[in-house]
Short mmCIF file of C-alpha atoms in Angstrom, two decimals:
data_model
loop_
_atom_site.label_atom_id
_atom_site.label_comp_id
_atom_site.label_asym_id
_atom_site.label_seq_id
_atom_site.Cartn_x
_atom_site.Cartn_y
_atom_site.Cartn_z
CA MET A 1 0.00 0.00 0.00
CA ASN A 2 2.88 2.37 0.80
CA LYS A 3 5.12 1.15 -1.99
CA PRO A 4 4.29 4.01 -4.41
CA TRP A 5 5.08 6.61 -1.74
CA THR A 6 8.27 4.80 -0.82
CA ALA A 7 9.37 4.69 -4.44
CA LEU A 8 8.59 8.39 -4.88
CA PHE A 9 10.54 9.30 -1.72
CA THR A 10 13.52 7.23 -2.88
CA LEU A 11 13.45 8.91 -6.29
CA LEU A 12 13.35 12.39 -4.76
CA CYS A 13 16.24 11.58 -2.44
CA SER A 14 18.30 10.30 -5.35
CA TRP A 15 18.18 13.69 -7.04
CA SER A 16 20.78 16.14 -5.82
CA VAL A 17 19.78 19.76 -5.78
CA ALA A 18 22.03 21.88 -7.92
CA THR A 19 24.08 24.31 -5.87
CA PRO A 20 23.44 27.96 -6.81
CA ALA A 21 26.29 29.58 -8.66
CA PHE A 22 28.33 32.12 -6.74
CA ASP A 23 29.51 35.40 -8.22
CA LEU A 24 32.48 37.55 -7.27
CA GLN A 25 30.58 39.27 -4.44
CA ASP A 26 29.68 35.87 -3.01
CA ALA A 27 33.32 34.83 -3.22
CA TRP A 28 34.40 37.98 -1.38
CA ASP A 29 31.82 37.47 1.36
CA ALA A 30 32.83 33.83 1.76
CA ALA A 31 36.54 34.71 1.97
CA LEU A 32 35.91 37.27 4.71
CA GLY A 33 34.37 34.55 6.85
CA TYR A 34 36.61 31.65 5.82
CA ASP A 35 40.18 32.85 5.33
CA ALA A 36 42.25 32.11 8.44
CA SER A 37 44.73 34.91 7.81
CA HIS A 38 41.89 37.43 7.66
CA SER A 39 40.46 36.03 10.90
CA ALA A 40 43.88 36.36 12.56
CA ALA A 41 44.10 39.98 11.37
CA ALA A 42 40.65 40.64 12.87
CA TYR A 43 41.80 39.32 16.25
CA GLN A 44 44.94 41.42 16.01
CA ARG A 45 42.76 44.46 15.37
CA LEU A 46 40.58 43.70 18.41
CA ALA A 47 43.67 43.17 20.55
CA ALA A 48 44.99 46.59 19.52
CA GLN A 49 41.72 48.19 20.65
CA GLU A 50 42.61 47.21 24.21
CA ASN A 51 45.40 49.81 24.17
CA ILE A 52 42.78 52.49 24.82
CA PRO A 53 41.30 51.20 28.11
CA GLN A 54 44.77 50.19 29.32
CA ALA A 55 46.15 53.70 28.80
CA ARG A 56 43.00 55.30 30.21
CA ALA A 57 43.22 53.13 33.33
CA ALA A 58 46.48 54.80 34.34
CA LEU A 59 44.63 58.14 34.56
CA LEU A 60 41.87 56.78 36.82
CA PRO A 61 42.02 56.17 40.59
CA GLN A 62 44.11 53.22 41.70
CA VAL A 63 42.84 51.50 44.86
CA SER A 64 44.49 48.59 46.65
CA LEU A 65 43.72 46.60 49.79
CA ASN A 66 46.47 44.94 51.84
CA GLY A 67 46.07 42.65 54.83
CA SER A 68 48.51 40.91 57.14
CA TYR A 69 48.62 38.44 60.00
CA GLN A 70 51.77 37.57 61.88
CA ARG A 71 52.47 35.32 64.86
CA ASN A 72 55.87 34.83 66.48
CA PHE A 73 56.95 31.64 68.22
CA PRO A 74 59.73 32.53 70.72
CA ILE A 75 62.48 30.04 71.40
CA GLU A 76 63.58 31.46 74.74
CA PRO A 77 61.05 31.00 77.57
CA ASP A 78 61.18 34.62 78.67
CA SER A 79 61.07 36.08 75.14
CA PRO A 80 57.97 38.17 74.35
CA ASP A 81 55.27 36.59 72.23
CA ASN A 82 54.05 39.03 69.57
CA ASN A 83 50.93 38.56 67.45
CA SER A 84 49.70 41.14 64.98
CA TYR A 85 47.12 41.51 62.28
CA GLY A 86 45.53 44.32 60.33
CA TYR A 87 44.72 45.81 56.97
CA ASN A 88 45.14 49.04 55.04
CA VAL A 89 43.50 50.63 52.03
CA GLN A 90 45.47 52.89 49.71
CA ALA A 91 44.18 55.08 46.88
CA THR A 92 46.10 57.23 44.41
CA GLN A 93 44.86 59.61 41.75
CA THR A 94 47.07 61.17 39.11
CA LEU A 95 46.71 64.94 39.13
CA PHE A 96 49.35 65.71 36.53
CA ASP A 97 51.49 63.28 34.54
CA ALA A 98 52.20 64.33 30.96
CA GLY A 99 53.68 60.92 30.19
CA LYS A 100 50.45 59.10 31.05
CA PHE A 101 48.40 61.52 28.95
CA ALA A 102 50.80 60.88 26.03
CA ASP A 103 50.38 57.12 26.55
CA TYR A 104 46.60 57.54 26.33
CA LYS A 105 46.93 59.48 23.08
CA GLN A 106 49.26 56.83 21.68
CA GLY A 107 46.80 54.11 22.66
CA LYS A 108 44.01 55.73 20.64
CA LEU A 109 46.33 56.17 17.66
CA ALA A 110 47.44 52.54 17.92
CA ALA A 111 43.81 51.42 17.71
CA LYS A 112 43.22 53.57 14.62
CA LEU A 113 46.42 52.26 13.04
CA ALA A 114 45.26 48.70 13.68
CA ASP A 115 42.01 49.53 11.85
CA ALA A 116 43.97 50.82 8.86
CA GLN A 117 46.23 47.77 8.80
CA PHE A 118 43.20 45.50 8.98
CA ASP A 119 41.65 47.31 6.02
CA LEU A 120 44.89 46.82 4.09
CA SER A 121 44.90 43.08 4.74
CA GLU A 122 41.23 42.85 3.80
CA GLN A 123 41.78 44.66 0.52
CA GLN A 124 44.69 42.40 -0.34
CA LEU A 125 42.52 39.36 0.41
CA LEU A 126 39.77 40.67 -1.88
CA LEU A 127 42.29 41.23 -4.69
CA ASN A 128 43.65 37.71 -4.20
CA VAL A 129 40.13 36.27 -4.33
CA SER A 130 39.27 38.16 -7.51
CA GLN A 131 42.53 37.05 -9.13
CA ALA A 132 41.79 33.42 -8.22
CA TYR A 133 38.22 33.84 -9.48
CA PHE A 134 39.42 35.16 -12.84
CA ASP A 135 42.15 32.51 -13.05
CA VAL A 136 39.47 29.81 -12.83
CA LEU A 137 37.41 31.46 -15.56
CA THR A 138 40.51 31.94 -17.70
CA ALA A 139 41.35 28.25 -17.39
CA TYR A 140 37.79 27.30 -18.35
CA ASP A 141 37.99 29.52 -21.43
CA LEU A 142 41.36 28.02 -22.34
CA ILE A 143 39.89 24.54 -22.08
CA SER A 144 36.91 25.60 -24.17
CA ALA A 145 39.09 27.12 -26.89
CA SER A 146 41.55 24.21 -26.86
CA SER A 147 38.73 21.65 -26.99
CA ALA A 148 37.09 23.46 -29.89
CA SER A 149 40.42 23.53 -31.70
CA LYS A 150 40.90 19.84 -30.96
CA LYS A 151 37.52 19.01 -32.53
CA LEU A 152 38.42 21.02 -35.64
CA TYR A 153 41.71 19.14 -35.96
CA GLN A 154 39.93 15.83 -35.51
CA ARG A 155 37.53 16.73 -38.29
CA GLN A 156 40.44 17.93 -40.43
CA LEU A 157 42.31 14.69 -39.80
CA GLU A 158 39.31 12.62 -40.83
CA GLN A 159 38.95 14.66 -44.02
CA ALA A 160 42.65 14.33 -44.78
CA LYS A 161 42.53 10.55 -44.36
CA THR A 162 39.45 10.28 -46.56
CA MET A 163 41.00 12.42 -49.29
CA PHE A 164 44.22 10.41 -49.05
CA ASP A 165 42.30 7.15 -49.47
CA VAL A 166 40.70 8.40 -52.67
CA GLY A 167 43.96 9.89 -53.90
CA ALA A 168 42.85 13.51 -53.62
CA ALA A 169 45.54 14.45 -51.06
CA THR A 170 49.01 13.40 -49.97
CA ILE A 171 50.09 11.77 -46.74
CA VAL A 172 51.62 15.12 -45.74
CA ASP A 173 48.13 16.54 -45.21
CA THR A 174 47.35 13.69 -42.85
CA HIS A 175 50.56 14.20 -40.88
CA GLU A 176 49.94 17.94 -40.63
CA ALA A 177 46.41 17.38 -39.29
CA GLN A 178 47.73 14.76 -36.84
CA ALA A 179 50.40 17.16 -35.59
CA GLY A 180 47.78 19.88 -35.08
CA LEU A 181 45.57 17.42 -33.19
CA ASP A 182 48.44 16.36 -30.93
CA ASN A 183 49.31 19.99 -30.20
CA ALA A 184 45.68 20.76 -29.36
CA GLN A 185 45.63 17.79 -26.99
CA VAL A 186 48.70 19.15 -25.19
CA GLN A 187 47.00 22.54 -24.87
CA VAL A 188 43.91 20.91 -23.38
CA LEU A 189 46.03 19.07 -20.80
CA ASN A 190 47.90 22.26 -19.89
CA ALA A 191 44.64 24.16 -19.53
CA GLU A 192 43.19 21.43 -17.31
CA GLN A 193 46.25 21.61 -15.07
CA LYS A 194 45.89 25.38 -14.81
CA LEU A 195 42.22 24.94 -13.98
CA HIS A 196 43.00 22.46 -11.21
CA LEU A 197 45.55 24.80 -9.61
CA ALA A 198 43.26 27.84 -9.93
CA GLN A 199 40.35 25.94 -8.38
CA GLN A 200 42.51 24.91 -5.44
CA LYS A 201 43.55 28.52 -4.83
CA LEU A 202 39.97 29.79 -5.03
CA GLU A 203 38.79 27.11 -2.62
CA TYR A 204 41.72 27.93 -0.32
CA TYR A 205 40.56 31.54 -0.03
CA THR A 206 36.78 31.03 0.06
CA GLY A 207 36.00 27.44 1.01
CA LEU A 208 33.47 27.37 -1.85
CA ASN A 209 33.12 24.62 -4.42
CA PRO A 210 34.92 26.07 -7.49
CA ASN A 211 32.72 23.97 -9.78
CA ASP A 212 29.81 26.24 -8.87
CA ILE A 213 31.49 29.42 -10.06
CA ALA A 214 29.39 31.77 -12.20
CA ARG A 215 30.77 32.69 -15.60
CA ILE A 216 31.17 36.20 -16.94
CA ASP A 217 29.41 37.34 -20.05
CA GLY A 218 32.42 38.18 -22.20
CA LYS A 219 30.44 40.51 -24.44
CA GLN A 220 29.64 42.71 -21.43
CA VAL A 221 33.24 43.11 -20.28
CA SER A 222 34.14 45.85 -22.74
CA ARG A 223 31.07 47.80 -21.59
CA ILE A 224 32.46 48.12 -18.05
CA LEU A 225 33.97 51.53 -18.52
CA ASN A 226 36.00 53.85 -16.33
CA HIS A 227 34.56 57.34 -16.68
CA GLN A 228 36.89 59.10 -14.22
CA THR A 229 40.01 60.91 -15.30
CA LEU A 230 43.49 60.24 -13.98
CA SER A 231 43.48 63.39 -11.86
CA GLU A 232 40.16 62.36 -10.29
CA TRP A 233 41.57 58.94 -9.39
CA GLN A 234 44.66 60.58 -7.93
CA GLN A 235 42.52 62.85 -5.77
CA LEU A 236 40.49 59.87 -4.54
CA ALA A 237 43.71 58.04 -3.72
CA TYR A 238 45.11 60.99 -1.77
CA LEU A 239 41.97 61.13 0.36
CA GLY A 240 41.08 57.45 0.64
CA ASN A 241 44.15 55.27 0.14
CA THR A 242 44.45 53.09 3.24
CA ASN A 243 48.22 52.86 3.08
CA ILE A 244 48.51 56.66 3.15
CA SER A 245 46.08 56.77 6.08
CA ALA A 246 48.20 54.23 7.95
CA LYS A 247 51.37 56.25 7.36
CA GLN A 248 49.63 59.43 8.52
CA LEU A 249 48.63 57.67 11.74
CA ALA A 250 52.21 56.49 12.16
CA VAL A 251 53.36 60.12 11.93
CA GLU A 252 50.85 61.14 14.60
CA GLN A 253 52.08 58.29 16.78
CA ALA A 254 55.65 59.49 16.38
CA ARG A 255 54.61 63.03 17.39
CA ALA A 256 52.96 61.60 20.49
CA ALA A 257 56.17 59.70 21.24
CA VAL A 258 58.10 63.00 21.13
CA GLN A 259 55.61 64.52 23.55
CA LYS A 260 55.96 61.51 25.83
CA ALA A 261 59.76 61.73 25.80
CA ARG A 262 59.60 65.41 26.69
CA ALA A 263 57.00 64.72 29.38
CA HIS A 264 59.58 62.81 31.42
CA ARG A 265 61.15 66.18 32.25
CA TYR A 266 57.94 67.52 33.78
CA PRO A 267 56.84 67.07 37.39
CA LYS A 268 54.43 64.29 38.36
CA VAL A 269 51.76 65.06 40.91
CA GLU A 270 49.62 62.43 42.66
CA LEU A 271 46.93 62.61 45.29
CA GLN A 272 47.25 59.82 47.85
CA ALA A 273 44.87 58.67 50.57
CA ALA A 274 45.19 55.76 52.97
CA TYR A 275 43.39 54.12 55.87
CA GLN A 276 44.83 51.46 58.19
CA ASP A 277 43.62 49.33 61.06
CA GLN A 278 46.29 47.38 63.00
CA HIS A 279 46.05 45.08 66.03
CA GLN A 280 49.05 43.87 68.04
CA GLN A 281 49.20 41.60 71.08
CA VAL A 282 52.39 41.34 73.16
CA SER A 283 52.70 38.67 75.88
CA SER A 284 55.70 38.61 78.23
CA MET A 285 56.33 37.43 81.79
CA GLY A 286 52.68 36.52 82.22
CA PHE A 287 51.44 39.91 81.16
CA THR A 288 49.53 40.61 77.94
CA GLU A 289 49.23 43.99 76.28
CA ASN A 290 46.85 44.73 73.40
CA VAL A 291 47.60 47.61 71.10
CA HIS A 292 45.02 48.81 68.53
CA SER A 293 45.81 51.60 66.12
CA LYS A 294 43.86 52.95 63.21
CA GLY A 295 43.83 56.10 61.22
CA ALA A 296 43.65 57.80 57.81
CA SER A 297 45.99 60.00 55.84
CA VAL A 298 45.71 62.26 52.81
CA GLY A 299 48.55 63.87 50.93
CA VAL A 300 49.96 65.07 47.65
CA ASN A 301 53.20 63.73 46.23
CA MET A 302 55.30 65.51 43.65
CA SER A 303 58.39 64.23 41.88
CA LEU A 304 60.62 66.06 39.43
CA PRO A 305 63.71 64.60 37.74
CA LEU A 306 66.69 66.93 38.16
CA TYR A 307 69.44 64.94 36.50
CA THR A 308 69.25 61.59 34.72
CA GLY A 309 72.70 61.38 33.18
CA GLY A 310 71.51 62.68 29.82
CA GLY A 311 69.11 59.79 29.29
CA LEU A 312 66.01 61.96 28.91
CA ASN A 313 67.67 64.20 26.31
CA SER A 314 68.72 61.11 24.37
CA GLN A 315 65.14 59.78 24.41
CA VAL A 316 63.86 63.08 23.05
CA ARG A 317 66.43 63.09 20.23
CA GLN A 318 65.59 59.48 19.40
CA ALA A 319 61.85 60.23 19.24
CA GLN A 320 62.46 63.27 17.04
CA LEU A 321 64.56 61.21 14.60
CA GLU A 322 61.85 58.54 14.45
CA LEU A 323 59.34 61.29 13.69
CA LEU A 324 61.47 62.41 10.73
CA GLN A 325 61.61 58.78 9.59
CA ARG A 326 57.80 58.44 9.71
CA GLU A 327 57.35 61.73 7.82
CA ASP A 328 59.65 60.53 5.03
CA GLU A 329 57.79 57.21 4.94
CA LEU A 330 54.54 59.14 4.52
CA THR A 331 56.03 61.12 1.63
CA ALA A 332 57.26 57.89 0.02
CA SER A 333 53.82 56.30 0.48
CA LYS A 334 52.12 59.21 -1.28
CA ARG A 335 54.55 58.96 -4.18
CA ASP A 336 54.17 55.19 -4.39
CA THR A 337 50.39 55.50 -4.36
CA ASP A 338 50.48 58.13 -7.10
CA LEU A 339 52.65 55.81 -9.18
CA GLN A 340 50.33 52.85 -8.55
CA VAL A 341 47.31 54.87 -9.59
CA ARG A 342 49.05 55.95 -12.79
CA GLU A 343 50.12 52.38 -13.60
CA GLN A 344 46.72 50.85 -12.89
CA TYR A 345 44.94 53.62 -14.80
CA LEU A 346 47.13 52.94 -17.82
CA ASN A 347 46.53 49.19 -17.38
CA VAL A 348 42.79 49.81 -17.47
CA GLN A 349 43.00 52.03 -20.55
CA SER A 350 45.37 49.73 -22.45
CA GLY A 351 43.44 46.66 -21.26
CA LEU A 352 40.21 47.99 -22.72
CA ALA A 353 41.96 48.79 -25.99
CA GLN A 354 43.39 45.26 -26.10
CA VAL A 355 39.97 43.74 -25.48
CA HIS A 356 38.47 45.71 -28.37
CA ALA A 357 41.38 44.83 -30.65
CA LEU A 358 41.29 41.14 -29.76
CA GLU A 359 37.51 40.97 -30.21
CA GLN A 360 37.98 42.28 -33.73
CA LEU A 361 40.90 39.90 -34.26
CA VAL A 362 38.77 36.90 -33.26
CA LEU A 363 36.07 37.93 -35.72
CA THR A 364 38.67 38.35 -38.45
CA ASN A 365 40.32 34.99 -37.71
CA ARG A 366 36.96 33.24 -37.63
CA LYS A 367 36.16 34.61 -41.08
CA LYS A 368 39.64 33.62 -42.21
CA LEU A 369 39.04 30.04 -41.07
CA GLU A 370 35.70 29.90 -42.86
CA SER A 371 37.32 31.26 -46.01
CA SER A 372 40.18 28.75 -45.77
CA GLN A 373 37.75 25.87 -45.33
CA LEU A 374 35.74 27.05 -48.34
CA GLY A 375 38.93 27.56 -50.32
CA GLN A 376 40.04 24.02 -49.52
CA GLN A 377 36.77 22.67 -50.85
CA VAL A 378 37.24 24.46 -54.19
CA GLY A 379 40.95 23.67 -54.32
CA VAL A 380 42.48 27.13 -53.82
CA ARG A 381 43.62 26.49 -50.21
CA SER A 382 45.65 23.61 -48.87
CA ASN A 383 45.14 21.57 -45.75
CA LEU A 384 48.04 23.44 -44.13
CA ASP A 385 46.24 26.75 -44.72
CA VAL A 386 43.20 25.47 -42.86
CA ILE A 387 45.32 24.16 -39.97
CA ASP A 388 47.12 27.49 -39.65
CA ALA A 389 43.80 29.33 -39.64
CA GLN A 390 42.48 27.01 -36.92
CA LYS A 391 45.56 27.57 -34.78
CA THR A 392 45.43 31.33 -35.27
CA LEU A 393 41.76 31.44 -34.24
CA ALA A 394 42.38 29.33 -31.12
CA ASP A 395 45.32 31.52 -30.08
CA SER A 396 43.34 34.74 -30.53
CA GLU A 397 40.40 33.34 -28.52
CA GLN A 398 42.71 32.43 -25.66
CA GLN A 399 44.35 35.86 -25.77
CA LEU A 400 40.93 37.52 -25.71
CA ALA A 401 39.81 35.52 -22.68
CA LYS A 402 42.94 36.42 -20.72
CA ALA A 403 42.77 40.07 -21.79
CA ARG A 404 39.18 40.35 -20.55
CA TYR A 405 40.00 39.04 -17.08
CA ASP A 406 43.20 41.09 -16.88
CA TYR A 407 41.13 44.16 -17.69
CA LEU A 408 38.67 43.39 -14.90
CA GLN A 409 41.48 42.73 -12.42
CA ALA A 410 43.09 46.04 -13.40
CA GLN A 411 39.82 47.80 -12.65
CA LEU A 412 39.80 46.32 -9.15
CA ALA A 413 43.49 47.10 -8.62
CA LEU A 414 42.85 50.72 -9.61
CA ALA A 415 39.93 50.91 -7.17
CA GLN A 416 42.15 49.46 -4.43
CA ALA A 417 44.92 51.97 -5.11
CA ALA A 418 42.39 54.80 -4.82
CA GLY A 419 40.87 53.39 -1.63
CA GLN A 420 37.58 52.61 -3.38
CA LEU A 421 37.68 48.81 -3.49
CA GLN A 422 35.05 48.13 -0.82
CA SER A 423 32.91 51.20 -1.49
CA GLY A 424 33.38 51.71 -5.23
CA THR A 425 31.28 50.57 -8.16
CA ALA A 426 33.85 48.28 -9.81
CA LEU A 427 32.52 45.16 -8.10
CA GLN A 428 28.89 45.99 -8.90
CA GLN A 429 29.74 46.52 -12.57
CA ILE A 430 31.62 43.23 -12.77
CA ASN A 431 28.83 41.33 -11.04
CA ALA A 432 26.39 42.80 -13.51
CA ALA A 433 28.38 41.08 -16.27
CA ILE A 434 28.21 37.73 -14.52
CA ARG A 435 25.59 35.25 -15.61
CA GLN A 436 24.07 33.39 -12.67
CA GLN A 437 24.65 29.96 -14.11
CA PRO A 438 27.40 27.58 -13.01
CA LEU A 439 29.88 26.30 -15.49
CA ARG A 440 29.16 22.78 -14.27
CA LYS A 441 25.97 21.64 -12.64
CA THR A 442 25.88 18.93 -10.00
CA PRO A 443 24.11 15.94 -11.56
#
């Protein structure tokens, strides 16, 4: 009676649901939650945040409680027997300590610097993920082009053998077609190896199944345009580049270090308060005396270094030299960023030009192959001409695939150099060119 339902349930369980394809945004999101290095950087960032409460704690009241109990065991019979116990509470409050205030300022700067360093590591992770993503797609396109070329050579080889059997062609045509087929097979194997390595890298960063990657609509790539000028990108980089921000924070930290070194010359003033309660019992010669004392005290302590052997002056000079070092590093960072923006901007411009040129070259080579095949049929083209045309078309298709992904990666690298990788529109434009369909579906 339940057999039909059992059979239906078994059939449904035997079907595996196809995993939705993931795009570049999905890969980024997965990497942020999966990559161990990024997780370690996040913990390092959180640990650096603790510099603030630690430095602030030194400016707040410090209260301590001490207790004691002591009992003496005399060796001589007539020696007094002393027992004592008690406790005391001490409290101190910093009234003026320039060094502690400088430590607090440095703690806040250290937390901000940790944020900037975390952003840098995150941006590098996102670039690595996008490069791995495009490497997988490049390998798939190489396999597709090599496989198509292999099929053409197989067909050409069959035609050459048939024409040789009927005496319409020489054995040379057969050997040439066989050589082209063997070369195409080698290209397929190389592309498969590249695909395997690229898939491993993508899975290493994201933990996702690389077989479920979503392909990019190649025709849409050349429509992803950069409408900003070089000067506009340079201005964005000057304001938003994370590396420049980190170097600026390092300069502020160095200035705070100079202030801290100078602060050691200033007086330190503390307010102190204490309360104690002590009990003592003295027994000697049959007599016992109990002593109980308690009381409170309040005072202000001031300390001022008069001579430290030149150590404080040396610390000030050292901090000033480190400040000059950080300022030069900031200048170098600005120049490096400007150079990176220029290079990536040129890569984007030249990459787009290459994509357009290679798209036209593929169309031309495809027409050339069709013409060569037609010419072979009417006897004006040889088998070698057709093989050369096939090889030229396959090479141009592979170059076009690589140029498209290099162009997209250059767009992301430019956005990263300008500090616009997470907040810019480059990712949204690339995702818009991605078709939500996996290259391979789970059967």
